[in-house]
Amino acid sequence: RAVEEGKGATYEGLYEPALIQEYYLSKEDEEIRDKDEPERLQEDAAVRWKYASVEEARKAAMWMMEKETFKWSELARDEGDDMVNVFDLETEADVIDPETKQPLKMTRSERAQKTREGTLDKITNVICYLNGIEKEDIKHGPMPPPEKQFEDEEERKGDDVTPVFDVPFIVKYRQEYWKPELRAEEIWMIYDLEIKWAALQRKKAKVEELFNAQNDVRSALKAQHAESDEDLA
């Protein structure tokens, strides 16, 4: 009876620490089991970033595109005014103009811009899935029935309409929202980059706070726009 009521706390009082660790009986383990969120994301919560909006997630995605090479990064960096064939990123076959029956063409720079925008959007989708950020053009999961009414915006936000998904789930069940611009292994890369992004944001905030305390507005502004640790040196 005492074990049932106390659960994690009672277990820690009854058993040796080694057994608590081996059988995941600590209070923290109990909290992870009780929370409807992937365990990995809960354990890494302290080193990940809490995004305020889709726009902030998109900003992180832009930073990731600059820091790492993704599937179509080379094509996204192409430039030039000469005309080139447009090809389907999934099949890599030329896109045919339905009117002329000839390959669709655009300039290298236009094709690169289109590729950049597509890749940026797909990385943003992944970040939204990993963090439970509501984004209108992607499928999050079961939505509340149409007849459900919310008294106000805060109640709507509190309702679980944006579940958090772990990497394996996204890779297997949300492929239409990251393909063809990304590879499966790049979903893991985004997860790791998120942790680096979070570390940079926290460091920027500390440096900016330090300069503001010294009334050094110029240096504080520079820290605010830093894109790497080197920029903060």
XYZ file of C-alpha atoms in Angstrom:
233
model
C 0.000 0.000 0.000
C 2.804 2.418 0.920
C 4.610 1.574 -2.296
C 1.488 2.292 -4.357
C 0.985 5.687 -2.719
C 4.578 6.830 -2.691
C 5.760 5.231 -5.906
C 9.133 6.754 -6.839
C 9.797 8.327 -3.440
C 8.892 5.123 -1.560
C 10.969 2.963 -3.883
C 14.001 5.143 -3.202
C 13.432 4.632 0.510
C 13.083 0.858 0.232
C 15.767 -0.193 -2.264
C 19.450 0.322 -2.890
C 20.397 3.087 -5.374
C 21.819 0.501 -7.796
C 18.457 -1.288 -7.989
C 16.594 1.996 -8.367
C 18.816 2.840 -11.322
C 18.681 -0.646 -12.871
C 14.883 -0.883 -12.799
C 14.146 2.815 -13.452
C 12.269 3.370 -10.184
C 13.410 6.878 -9.310
C 11.067 9.833 -8.996
C 12.468 11.229 -12.257
C 11.804 7.928 -14.058
C 8.223 7.995 -12.795
C 7.740 11.543 -14.079
C 9.040 10.545 -17.520
C 6.612 7.604 -17.666
C 3.680 9.776 -16.621
C 4.323 12.499 -19.186
C 2.924 11.951 -22.689
C 6.135 12.859 -24.485
C 9.029 10.815 -25.969
C 11.581 9.902 -23.301
C 14.580 11.133 -25.305
C 13.049 14.587 -25.661
C 12.300 14.777 -21.949
C 15.824 13.767 -20.990
C 17.346 16.315 -23.377
C 14.913 19.102 -22.410
C 17.544 20.976 -20.410
C 19.853 21.311 -23.427
C 17.200 21.959 -26.075
C 15.523 25.221 -27.022
C 11.980 26.343 -26.240
C 10.726 28.019 -29.399
C 8.248 30.854 -29.076
C 6.811 30.484 -32.587
C 7.090 28.931 -36.030
C 9.075 32.001 -37.076
C 11.720 31.251 -34.449
C 11.867 27.618 -35.595
C 12.368 28.877 -39.150
C 15.230 31.078 -37.952
C 16.883 28.025 -36.413
C 16.361 26.146 -39.684
C 18.116 28.930 -41.611
C 21.059 28.707 -39.214
C 21.233 24.917 -39.711
C 21.304 25.313 -43.488
C 24.320 27.573 -43.161
C 26.145 25.293 -40.734
C 25.654 21.862 -42.315
C 25.397 20.249 -45.727
C 22.009 18.756 -46.497
C 20.947 16.570 -49.415
C 20.451 19.410 -51.904
C 22.761 22.047 -50.394
C 24.996 22.198 -53.457
C 22.022 22.784 -55.736
C 20.646 25.400 -53.323
C 23.908 27.358 -53.554
C 24.043 27.320 -57.344
C 23.788 30.644 -59.163
C 23.764 32.036 -62.655
C 21.488 33.531 -65.304
C 21.812 30.689 -67.809
C 18.714 28.540 -68.322
C 18.708 25.014 -66.924
C 16.230 22.152 -66.720
C 14.055 21.907 -63.636
C 14.017 18.374 -62.229
C 11.883 16.606 -59.673
C 13.859 16.282 -56.427
C 12.344 12.885 -55.642
C 12.704 11.139 -59.012
C 15.484 13.427 -60.313
C 13.718 13.365 -63.684
C 13.139 16.522 -65.706
C 9.862 18.293 -65.060
C 7.921 18.467 -68.328
C 5.933 21.556 -69.261
C 2.362 20.285 -69.958
C 1.878 22.831 -72.748
C 5.130 22.567 -74.700
C 5.863 18.942 -73.730
C 9.459 20.094 -73.256
C 11.564 20.179 -70.058
C 10.612 23.116 -67.857
C 13.417 25.649 -67.568
C 14.464 28.449 -65.245
C 17.710 30.205 -64.396
C 20.241 28.526 -62.111
C 19.600 31.176 -59.462
C 15.838 30.655 -59.633
C 16.233 26.896 -59.296
C 18.583 27.373 -56.362
C 16.145 29.723 -54.621
C 13.299 27.244 -55.065
C 15.467 24.475 -53.614
C 16.534 26.647 -50.673
C 12.949 27.546 -49.837
C 11.833 23.912 -50.027
C 14.684 22.693 -47.820
C 14.125 25.480 -45.313
C 10.441 24.623 -45.069
C 11.125 20.904 -44.526
C 13.715 21.554 -41.793
C 11.210 23.875 -40.119
C 8.604 21.095 -40.264
C 10.953 18.714 -38.454
C 11.723 21.286 -35.747
C 7.989 21.857 -35.253
C 7.371 18.128 -34.870
C 10.207 17.738 -32.373
C 8.916 20.608 -30.256
C 5.146 20.432 -30.578
C 4.940 23.749 -32.427
C 1.634 24.175 -34.226
C 2.159 24.743 -37.953
C -0.882 24.999 -40.167
C 0.444 23.178 -43.235
C 1.637 19.987 -41.520
C -0.204 17.102 -39.876
C 0.452 16.954 -36.146
C -1.893 14.202 -35.057
C -5.462 13.662 -33.859
C -7.235 16.998 -33.687
C -10.132 17.851 -31.350
C -13.607 17.160 -32.780
C -15.298 20.046 -34.662
C -17.960 20.404 -32.014
C -15.390 21.150 -29.319
C -15.480 24.795 -28.328
C -12.845 26.815 -26.513
C -13.716 29.624 -24.174
C -10.601 31.611 -25.031
C -7.211 31.436 -26.749
C -5.397 30.283 -23.613
C -7.691 27.270 -23.263
C -7.141 26.396 -26.921
C -3.367 26.565 -26.458
C -3.589 24.345 -23.415
C -5.401 21.622 -25.307
C -3.155 18.868 -26.683
C -3.459 19.645 -30.378
C 0.277 19.709 -31.082
C 1.890 16.473 -29.845
C 5.658 16.133 -29.697
C 7.168 13.462 -31.957
C 10.559 11.752 -31.676
C 12.908 11.248 -34.622
C 11.986 7.603 -35.462
C 8.288 8.507 -35.648
C 8.955 11.484 -37.929
C 11.197 9.400 -40.179
C 8.600 6.638 -40.590
C 5.215 8.342 -40.367
C 5.721 11.942 -41.507
C 7.788 11.393 -44.644
C 5.607 13.636 -46.791
C 6.652 16.574 -44.628
C 10.432 16.144 -44.956
C 10.892 14.368 -48.295
C 12.262 14.802 -50.908
C 14.436 17.685 -49.706
C 15.904 15.728 -46.778
C 17.340 12.280 -46.134
C 16.228 10.173 -43.158
C 19.616 10.500 -41.472
C 19.348 14.276 -41.725
C 16.367 14.225 -39.339
C 18.811 13.001 -36.695
C 21.258 15.708 -37.746
C 18.556 18.334 -37.202
C 17.951 16.940 -33.714
C 21.657 17.286 -32.866
C 21.846 20.736 -34.452
C 18.957 21.867 -32.279
C 21.090 21.253 -29.197
C 23.941 23.296 -30.706
C 21.488 26.056 -31.633
C 20.157 26.125 -28.058
C 23.679 26.349 -26.607
C 24.468 29.274 -28.915
C 21.250 31.109 -27.986
C 21.953 30.751 -24.263
C 25.523 31.925 -24.689
C 24.379 34.907 -26.759
C 21.881 35.875 -24.071
C 24.540 35.778 -21.341
C 27.057 37.780 -23.364
C 24.417 40.321 -24.351
C 23.334 40.684 -20.713
C 26.945 41.249 -19.687
C 27.473 44.010 -22.263
C 24.152 45.645 -21.391
C 25.229 45.759 -17.738
C 28.332 47.636 -18.904
C 26.222 49.964 -21.083
C 28.126 48.704 -24.127
C 25.221 48.878 -26.593
C 27.365 48.234 -29.664
C 28.854 45.002 -28.318
C 25.469 43.868 -27.001
C 23.959 44.339 -30.441
C 26.822 42.404 -32.012
C 26.256 39.528 -29.577
C 22.551 39.533 -30.380
C 23.275 38.872 -34.043
C 26.095 36.354 -33.537
C 25.837 33.174 -35.617
C 28.650 31.210 -33.974
C 30.860 31.011 -30.910
C 33.580 32.723 -32.914
C 31.316 35.756 -33.371
C 31.047 36.016 -29.590
C 34.787 35.836 -28.975
